[in-house]
Coordinates of C-alpha atoms in Angstrom, one line a residue:
M29 CA 96.6 7.8 -50.2
A30 CA 96.1 6.5 -53.7
E31 CA 92.4 7.4 -53.9
D32 CA 91.6 11.1 -54.3
N33 CA 88.5 10.8 -52.1
F34 CA 90.9 10.6 -49.1
F35 CA 91.8 14.3 -49.6
I36 CA 91.1 16.2 -46.4
G37 CA 91.2 19.9 -45.6
R38 CA 93.7 22.4 -47.1
E39 CA 90.8 24.6 -48.2
E40 CA 92.7 27.9 -48.0
Q41 CA 95.7 26.5 -49.9
Q42 CA 93.4 25.1 -52.6
K43 CA 91.8 28.5 -53.0
A44 CA 95.3 30.1 -53.3
V45 CA 96.5 27.8 -56.0
Q46 CA 93.2 28.1 -57.9
V47 CA 93.6 31.8 -58.1
H48 CA 96.9 31.3 -60.0
L49 CA 95.3 28.6 -62.2
N50 CA 92.6 31.0 -63.3
K51 CA 95.0 33.9 -63.8
N52 CA 96.0 35.0 -67.3
G53 CA 99.7 35.5 -66.7
A54 CA 102.7 34.1 -65.0
S55 CA 102.8 32.8 -61.4
L56 CA 105.5 31.1 -59.4
V57 CA 104.1 29.3 -56.4
A58 CA 106.3 27.6 -53.7
I59 CA 104.9 25.0 -51.4
L60 CA 106.8 24.0 -48.3
G61 CA 106.3 21.3 -45.7
R62 CA 108.0 18.5 -43.8
R63 CA 108.6 15.1 -45.4
R64 CA 105.5 12.9 -45.7
V65 CA 103.0 15.7 -45.0
G66 CA 101.3 15.4 -48.4
K67 CA 102.7 18.2 -50.6
T68 CA 102.8 16.1 -53.7
Y69 CA 99.4 14.6 -53.0
F70 CA 98.0 18.1 -52.6
V71 CA 99.4 19.4 -55.9
K72 CA 98.2 16.3 -57.8
H73 CA 94.7 16.7 -56.3
I74 CA 94.6 20.4 -57.5
L75 CA 95.9 19.5 -60.9
K76 CA 94.1 16.2 -61.4
D77 CA 92.1 17.3 -64.5
K78 CA 94.9 19.6 -65.9
A79 CA 97.7 18.8 -68.4
Y80 CA 101.0 19.6 -66.8
F81 CA 104.7 18.9 -66.9
H82 CA 105.9 17.1 -63.8
F83 CA 109.4 16.3 -62.7
T84 CA 110.7 15.1 -59.3
G85 CA 114.2 15.7 -58.1
I86 CA 116.2 12.7 -56.8
Q87 CA 118.3 13.0 -53.7
H88 CA 122.1 12.7 -53.9
E89 CA 121.9 12.0 -57.7
S90 CA 124.5 13.4 -60.2
K91 CA 123.7 16.2 -62.6
E92 CA 124.0 13.8 -65.5
R93 CA 121.5 11.4 -64.1
L94 CA 119.0 14.2 -63.2
L95 CA 119.3 15.6 -66.7
K96 CA 118.7 12.2 -68.3
E97 CA 115.5 11.7 -66.2
F98 CA 114.4 15.3 -67.0
S99 CA 114.9 14.5 -70.7
V100 CA 112.7 11.4 -70.4
K101 CA 109.9 13.6 -69.0
I102 CA 110.3 16.2 -71.8
N103 CA 110.1 13.5 -74.4
E104 CA 106.9 12.0 -72.8
A105 CA 105.4 15.5 -73.1
I106 CA 106.0 15.7 -76.9
E107 CA 102.8 15.0 -78.7
N108 CA 104.3 14.1 -82.1
K109 CA 106.9 11.7 -80.4
I110 CA 109.9 13.2 -82.0
F111 CA 112.5 12.4 -79.3
L112 CA 115.1 15.0 -78.3
N113 CA 118.6 14.2 -77.3
P114 CA 119.4 14.5 -73.6
P115 CA 120.6 18.0 -72.6
T116 CA 124.1 18.5 -71.6
D117 CA 123.3 21.1 -68.9
W118 CA 120.3 22.7 -67.2
Y119 CA 120.2 25.7 -69.4
E120 CA 119.7 23.4 -72.4
A121 CA 117.2 21.4 -70.5
F122 CA 115.0 24.4 -69.8
R123 CA 115.4 25.5 -73.4
Q124 CA 114.0 22.2 -74.5
L125 CA 111.2 22.5 -72.0
K126 CA 110.4 26.0 -73.3
N127 CA 110.2 24.8 -76.9
V128 CA 108.0 21.8 -76.1
L129 CA 105.6 24.0 -74.1
E130 CA 105.3 26.6 -76.8
A131 CA 104.8 23.9 -79.5
N132 CA 102.1 22.0 -77.4
Y133 CA 100.2 24.8 -75.7
G134 CA 100.9 28.1 -77.5
N135 CA 98.9 30.8 -75.6
K136 CA 97.0 28.3 -73.5
K137 CA 97.8 27.9 -69.8
K138 CA 101.0 26.1 -69.2
I139 CA 101.5 24.3 -65.9
I140 CA 104.9 23.0 -64.6
F141 CA 105.2 21.0 -61.3
L142 CA 108.8 20.6 -60.0
D143 CA 108.7 18.4 -57.0
E144 CA 111.5 18.0 -54.5
F145 CA 113.0 21.2 -56.0
P146 CA 116.1 21.3 -53.7
W147 CA 117.2 17.8 -54.8
M148 CA 117.7 19.1 -58.4
E149 CA 120.5 21.4 -57.2
S150 CA 123.4 18.9 -57.2
H151 CA 127.1 19.9 -56.8
A152 CA 128.2 22.4 -59.4
S153 CA 125.1 21.7 -61.5
N154 CA 124.0 25.4 -62.0
F155 CA 120.4 24.2 -61.8
L156 CA 119.2 27.1 -59.8
S157 CA 120.8 29.7 -62.0
A158 CA 119.4 28.0 -65.1
F159 CA 115.9 28.0 -63.5
E160 CA 116.3 31.7 -62.7
Y161 CA 117.2 32.4 -66.3
F162 CA 114.3 30.3 -67.6
W163 CA 111.9 32.2 -65.4
N164 CA 113.2 35.7 -66.1
D165 CA 114.0 35.3 -69.8
W166 CA 110.8 33.5 -70.9
A167 CA 108.3 32.2 -68.3
V168 CA 107.6 35.6 -66.7
N169 CA 106.0 36.7 -70.0
Q170 CA 103.9 33.6 -70.5
N171 CA 100.5 32.4 -69.4
I172 CA 102.1 29.9 -67.0
L173 CA 101.9 28.5 -63.5
I174 CA 105.1 26.9 -62.1
I175 CA 104.6 25.1 -58.8
I176 CA 107.8 24.1 -56.9
C177 CA 107.8 21.9 -53.8
G178 CA 110.4 21.0 -51.3
S179 CA 110.6 19.1 -48.0
S180 CA 113.8 20.9 -47.1
T181 CA 112.0 24.0 -45.8
S182 CA 115.2 25.7 -44.8
W183 CA 116.7 25.3 -48.3
M184 CA 113.5 26.6 -49.9
I185 CA 113.3 29.6 -47.7
K186 CA 117.0 30.5 -48.2
N187 CA 117.3 29.8 -52.0
V188 CA 113.7 30.6 -53.2
I189 CA 111.7 32.7 -50.8
N190 CA 114.6 34.9 -49.7
N191 CA 116.6 34.5 -52.9
K192 CA 119.0 37.5 -53.4
S193 CA 119.6 37.1 -57.1
G194 CA 117.5 36.0 -60.1
L195 CA 114.5 34.9 -58.1
H196 CA 114.4 37.9 -55.8
N197 CA 110.8 38.9 -55.3
R198 CA 109.7 36.6 -58.1
V199 CA 107.7 34.1 -56.0
S200 CA 104.0 35.0 -56.4
E201 CA 102.9 33.1 -53.3
Y202 CA 104.2 30.5 -50.9
F203 CA 102.7 28.5 -48.0
K204 CA 103.4 25.5 -45.9
I205 CA 101.4 22.3 -46.0
Q206 CA 100.9 21.5 -42.3
P207 CA 100.2 18.1 -40.7
F208 CA 96.5 17.4 -40.0
T209 CA 94.8 18.7 -37.0
L210 CA 92.9 16.3 -34.7
K211 CA 89.7 17.0 -36.5
E212 CA 91.3 16.4 -39.9
T213 CA 92.9 13.2 -38.6
E214 CA 89.5 11.9 -37.5
Q215 CA 88.0 12.8 -40.9
F216 CA 90.8 11.1 -42.7
L217 CA 90.4 7.9 -40.7
L218 CA 86.7 7.9 -41.3
K219 CA 87.2 8.1 -45.1
K220 CA 89.3 4.9 -44.7
Y221 CA 86.3 3.4 -42.8
I222 CA 88.4 3.3 -39.6
S223 CA 86.3 4.2 -36.6
L224 CA 88.2 4.9 -33.5
S225 CA 87.2 6.6 -30.3
R226 CA 88.5 10.2 -29.9
Y227 CA 90.5 9.0 -27.0
D228 CA 92.3 6.5 -29.2
I229 CA 92.7 9.1 -32.0
V230 CA 94.4 11.4 -29.4
Q231 CA 96.8 8.6 -28.4
L232 CA 97.5 7.9 -32.0
Y233 CA 98.2 11.6 -32.7
M234 CA 100.5 11.8 -29.7
A235 CA 102.6 9.0 -31.2
M236 CA 102.9 10.1 -34.8
G237 CA 101.3 13.5 -35.1
G238 CA 99.0 14.4 -38.0
V239 CA 101.3 13.3 -40.8
P240 CA 99.1 11.8 -43.5
H241 CA 101.6 9.3 -44.7
Y242 CA 101.9 7.8 -41.3
L243 CA 98.2 7.8 -40.7
D244 CA 97.6 6.0 -44.0
M245 CA 99.4 3.0 -42.6
I246 CA 96.7 2.3 -40.0
K247 CA 94.5 -0.7 -40.6
K248 CA 90.9 -1.2 -39.7
G249 CA 90.2 -3.3 -36.7
E250 CA 93.5 -2.6 -34.8
S251 CA 93.6 -1.0 -31.3
F252 CA 96.0 1.8 -30.6
A253 CA 98.6 -0.5 -28.9
V254 CA 98.4 -3.1 -31.7
F255 CA 99.0 -0.7 -34.6
I256 CA 101.8 1.0 -32.6
D257 CA 103.5 -2.3 -32.3
R258 CA 103.1 -3.1 -36.0
L259 CA 104.2 0.3 -37.2
F260 CA 107.1 0.8 -34.8
Y261 CA 108.2 -2.6 -33.5
D262 CA 107.7 -5.3 -36.1
K263 CA 110.6 -6.4 -38.2
D264 CA 111.3 -3.7 -40.8
A265 CA 108.5 -1.6 -39.2
P266 CA 108.0 1.4 -41.4
L267 CA 108.0 4.0 -38.6
N268 CA 111.2 2.6 -37.1
I269 CA 113.0 2.8 -40.4
E270 CA 111.5 6.2 -41.2
Y271 CA 113.6 8.0 -38.5
N272 CA 116.9 7.1 -40.1
N273 CA 115.8 8.8 -43.3
L274 CA 113.9 11.8 -41.9
F275 CA 116.8 14.1 -41.2
K276 CA 119.1 12.7 -44.0
A277 CA 116.5 13.9 -46.5
L278 CA 116.4 17.4 -45.1
F279 CA 119.8 18.5 -43.8
T280 CA 123.5 18.4 -44.7
H281 CA 125.5 17.1 -41.7
Y282 CA 122.2 15.7 -40.4
Q283 CA 123.8 14.0 -37.4
N284 CA 124.1 17.4 -35.6
Y285 CA 120.4 18.0 -36.2
E286 CA 119.5 14.6 -34.8
L287 CA 121.7 15.3 -31.8
V288 CA 119.7 18.5 -31.0
I289 CA 116.4 16.6 -31.4
E290 CA 117.6 13.8 -29.2
T291 CA 118.8 16.2 -26.5
L292 CA 115.5 18.1 -26.5
S293 CA 113.6 14.8 -26.3
K294 CA 115.1 14.3 -22.8
K295 CA 114.2 17.8 -21.5
R296 CA 110.5 18.2 -20.7
K297 CA 110.8 21.9 -20.0
G298 CA 112.9 22.6 -23.1
L299 CA 116.4 24.3 -23.2
T300 CA 117.7 27.7 -23.9
R301 CA 120.2 28.2 -26.8
Q302 CA 123.1 28.2 -24.4
E303 CA 121.8 25.0 -22.7
I304 CA 121.5 23.3 -26.0
I305 CA 125.2 24.1 -26.7
E306 CA 126.3 22.8 -23.3
A307 CA 124.2 19.6 -23.6
T308 CA 125.2 18.7 -27.1
G309 CA 128.8 19.9 -27.1
L310 CA 128.3 21.8 -30.4
S311 CA 130.2 24.9 -30.9
N312 CA 128.7 28.3 -30.1
G313 CA 128.6 30.1 -33.5
G314 CA 126.9 30.2 -36.8
G315 CA 126.6 26.5 -37.0
I316 CA 124.3 26.1 -34.0
T317 CA 122.3 29.1 -35.0
K318 CA 121.7 27.5 -38.4
I319 CA 120.7 24.2 -36.9
I320 CA 118.3 25.7 -34.5
T321 CA 116.8 28.0 -37.1
E322 CA 116.3 25.3 -39.7
L323 CA 114.8 22.9 -37.1
E324 CA 112.4 25.6 -36.1
E325 CA 111.5 26.4 -39.8
C326 CA 110.8 22.8 -40.4
N327 CA 108.5 22.7 -37.2
F328 CA 110.6 20.0 -35.5
I329 CA 111.2 22.4 -32.6
R330 CA 109.4 25.6 -31.4
F331 CA 110.5 28.6 -29.5
Q332 CA 108.6 29.3 -26.3
M333 CA 108.8 32.8 -24.8
P334 CA 108.6 32.8 -21.0
F335 CA 106.1 35.1 -19.4
S336 CA 107.5 38.7 -19.1
Q337 CA 111.1 37.6 -19.7
K338 CA 113.7 38.7 -22.3
N339 CA 114.2 36.9 -25.6
K340 CA 117.5 35.4 -24.6
D341 CA 115.8 33.4 -21.9
G342 CA 113.4 31.7 -24.3
L343 CA 113.2 28.0 -24.5
Y344 CA 113.4 25.6 -27.5
I345 CA 111.1 22.7 -27.1
L346 CA 110.7 19.5 -29.2
N347 CA 107.6 20.0 -31.3
D348 CA 107.3 16.8 -33.3
E349 CA 105.2 13.9 -31.9
Y350 CA 106.9 11.2 -33.9
C351 CA 110.4 12.2 -32.8
L352 CA 109.3 12.4 -29.2
F353 CA 107.8 8.9 -29.3
Y354 CA 110.8 7.5 -31.2
H355 CA 113.3 8.7 -28.6
H356 CA 111.1 7.6 -25.7
F357 CA 110.4 4.1 -26.8
I358 CA 112.0 3.0 -30.1
Q359 CA 115.5 4.2 -30.4
K360 CA 117.1 1.5 -28.2
N361 CA 114.3 -1.1 -28.0
V362 CA 112.7 -2.6 -31.1
Q363 CA 111.4 -5.9 -29.7
K364 CA 108.1 -7.1 -31.2
G365 CA 105.2 -6.8 -28.9
Q366 CA 107.1 -4.3 -26.7
F367 CA 104.6 -1.5 -26.6
I368 CA 101.7 -3.8 -25.7
S369 CA 103.6 -5.2 -22.8
I370 CA 104.5 -1.8 -21.4
Y371 CA 101.3 0.1 -22.3
S372 CA 100.0 0.4 -18.7
T373 CA 103.4 1.3 -17.1
P374 CA 104.4 4.6 -15.5
K375 CA 106.8 5.2 -18.3
V376 CA 104.1 5.2 -20.9
R377 CA 101.8 7.4 -18.7
S378 CA 104.7 9.9 -18.2
W379 CA 105.1 10.1 -22.0
M380 CA 101.4 10.5 -22.5
G381 CA 101.3 13.4 -20.1
L382 CA 104.1 15.2 -22.0
A383 CA 102.7 14.4 -25.4
F384 CA 99.2 15.6 -24.4
E385 CA 100.7 18.9 -23.4
L386 CA 102.3 19.2 -26.8
L387 CA 99.0 18.3 -28.5
C388 CA 97.0 21.0 -26.5
I389 CA 99.6 23.7 -27.3
K390 CA 99.3 22.9 -31.0
H391 CA 95.5 23.1 -30.7
E392 CA 95.5 26.4 -28.9
S393 CA 93.0 27.9 -31.3
N394 CA 90.5 25.2 -30.2
V395 CA 91.2 26.0 -26.6
K396 CA 90.5 29.7 -27.3
K397 CA 87.3 28.8 -29.1
A398 CA 86.2 26.7 -26.1
L399 CA 87.0 29.7 -23.8
G400 CA 84.9 32.0 -26.0
I401 CA 87.9 34.2 -26.8
S402 CA 88.7 33.5 -30.4
G403 CA 88.4 37.2 -31.3
V404 CA 90.7 38.3 -28.4
Y405 CA 94.3 39.1 -29.2
T406 CA 96.5 36.7 -27.2
E407 CA 100.1 35.7 -26.7
S408 CA 101.3 32.2 -25.8
C409 CA 103.9 31.8 -23.2
S410 CA 105.2 29.6 -20.4
F411 CA 106.4 30.2 -16.9
A412 CA 109.0 28.4 -14.7
L413 CA 110.0 29.0 -11.1
K414 CA 113.2 27.3 -9.8
S415 CA 113.3 25.4 -6.6
T416 CA 114.6 27.1 -3.4
D417 CA 115.7 25.6 -0.1
E418 CA 112.2 26.3 1.2
T419 CA 109.9 25.6 -1.8
P420 CA 109.9 23.3 -4.8
G421 CA 110.0 24.7 -8.3
F422 CA 107.2 24.3 -10.9
Q423 CA 106.5 25.0 -14.5
I424 CA 103.5 26.1 -16.5
D425 CA 103.8 24.9 -20.0
M426 CA 100.8 26.7 -21.5
M427 CA 99.6 30.2 -20.7
I428 CA 97.3 32.4 -22.7
D429 CA 98.1 36.0 -22.0
R430 CA 95.0 38.0 -23.2
A431 CA 94.5 41.6 -24.2
D432 CA 91.3 41.7 -22.1
Q433 CA 93.5 41.8 -18.9
T434 CA 93.2 38.1 -18.2
I435 CA 95.7 35.2 -18.1
N436 CA 94.7 31.6 -18.5
I437 CA 97.0 29.2 -16.7
C438 CA 96.4 25.9 -18.5
E439 CA 96.9 22.6 -16.6
M440 CA 96.8 19.6 -18.9
K441 CA 96.2 16.2 -17.5
F442 CA 95.8 13.0 -19.6
Y443 CA 93.5 10.5 -17.9
N444 CA 91.3 7.7 -19.3
Q445 CA 88.4 8.8 -17.1
Q446 CA 87.0 11.8 -15.4
L447 CA 89.5 13.5 -13.2
T448 CA 88.7 13.9 -9.5
L449 CA 90.7 16.6 -7.6
T450 CA 91.7 15.9 -4.0
Q451 CA 92.3 18.5 -1.3
K452 CA 96.1 18.1 -2.0
D453 CA 95.5 18.7 -5.8
A454 CA 93.5 21.8 -5.1
D455 CA 96.1 23.1 -2.6
T456 CA 98.9 22.6 -5.1
L457 CA 97.1 24.3 -7.9
R458 CA 96.1 27.2 -5.6
E459 CA 99.7 27.6 -4.4
R460 CA 101.1 27.7 -8.0
K461 CA 98.6 30.3 -9.0
A462 CA 99.5 32.5 -5.9
R463 CA 103.2 32.0 -6.4
F464 CA 102.9 33.0 -10.1
Q465 CA 101.0 36.1 -9.2
N466 CA 103.4 37.1 -6.4
Y467 CA 106.5 36.5 -8.5
T468 CA 105.3 38.3 -11.7
K469 CA 103.4 41.1 -9.8
T470 CA 100.8 40.8 -12.6
K471 CA 97.7 43.0 -12.2
K472 CA 95.7 40.8 -14.6
N473 CA 92.9 38.4 -13.6
V474 CA 94.4 34.9 -13.5
M475 CA 92.2 31.9 -14.3
L476 CA 93.0 28.3 -13.9
T477 CA 92.0 26.3 -17.0
M478 CA 92.0 22.5 -16.8
I479 CA 92.3 20.5 -20.1
T480 CA 91.5 16.8 -19.7
P481 CA 90.0 14.2 -21.9
F482 CA 86.8 13.6 -19.9
G483 CA 86.5 16.6 -17.7
I484 CA 86.6 17.2 -13.9
S485 CA 84.3 15.7 -11.3
E486 CA 82.5 18.5 -9.7
N487 CA 83.3 18.6 -6.0
K488 CA 84.3 21.2 -3.4
H489 CA 87.9 21.0 -4.5
S490 CA 87.3 21.6 -8.2
L491 CA 84.8 24.3 -7.5
S492 CA 87.2 26.2 -5.3
V493 CA 90.1 26.3 -7.7
V494 CA 89.1 25.5 -11.4
D495 CA 87.7 28.4 -13.5
N496 CA 87.4 26.6 -16.8
S497 CA 87.2 23.0 -17.8
I498 CA 88.0 22.0 -21.4
L499 CA 87.4 18.5 -22.7
L500 CA 88.9 16.3 -25.4
D501 CA 86.0 16.9 -27.7
D502 CA 86.8 20.7 -27.6
L503 CA 90.2 19.9 -29.3
F504 CA 88.5 18.4 -32.3

């Protein structure tokens, strides 16, 4: 994403930062977001015509090395080119930065961008305490904007947003940079002169999500299956190698985080906290709580509340398209041409069904808009009924529980053409609805909503059971 004209979306976040740029006073803005989502690109886009001091942390580097690189950046910022000696600690480093900013800018707006902020806190470095002192002793009284970014969302929340010492209540504003939506993904590709059908864009999204760095690897003229093979299966394929670095960059003892992700990738319905413990063999205590909380904060997993059930029965579900695809097709099979050869198989169709459900859940606001209920208060939930000796179990992965005494049961089906319901299909859907109503004793009006790429053929079966039909275009 080297060219700035590739910038897409982020309107609200741009407005938020602009307020602090125009402010006469001190602001500390924290920007969070997963690896590769475009945090650095976002900040550079906002500050493109501004003079600012920029330093990026280096993962697993020593304090001495970081201080040396920080000194290089300070010396680059000195207009008269009188070079300063490298600082011996972070307190001295920030004193040097303070002196340079005062000499160069005086009362003018000073802008500091500290990228990968968590990586500056190496062992026994006292970086965070030095930064706290820098802010409270000097910066807070200046006309200054300090932007700090970090991919380690959990570290940022714990040590910056919820800081209990020198940065307590000091952050002026914080927000997350999220992956692109389907619509933003389409806009991004069009700016790269890549014109794909919305059906192919949805397939692409189901494999790698709306992560800009991944999307930037797509080349014009490739079909979905071809660029999946190139990005995931070729020798040194970038999105095969990426997985090995993804969790290492975010978490200490990352293997346990990967274990939880891999376990959830095999469970379509998700798992409760206790089921995660049993499936992974991890101990029941603070450790597993920390892992689950941090994976949720980083949006790798999501918590799904079952309809009318207690919190302890909630399910944790894999929420990252890239991780889901990796564990289904890449982890143990990296042969070139592999995906093209299996593209039409039941295994791929099964994954597509699961990935499409995840995509629809993430685009619930679009579903609500298509239903004409954007202004209605709703809660998202799921429902599962276990099998008995007499009847099979079933699960509803997406339900919209509405304040207007209505519940939308969403059935999501991924087909490459219009879906035609048979008598058997209609009977199954009707039975599920009746069993849900009977089991929950709900008094609300229950509507069956079908979400499919190309809609439902209108016949006596669909007319008898389907209340709403939402198309692929409605998700853009």
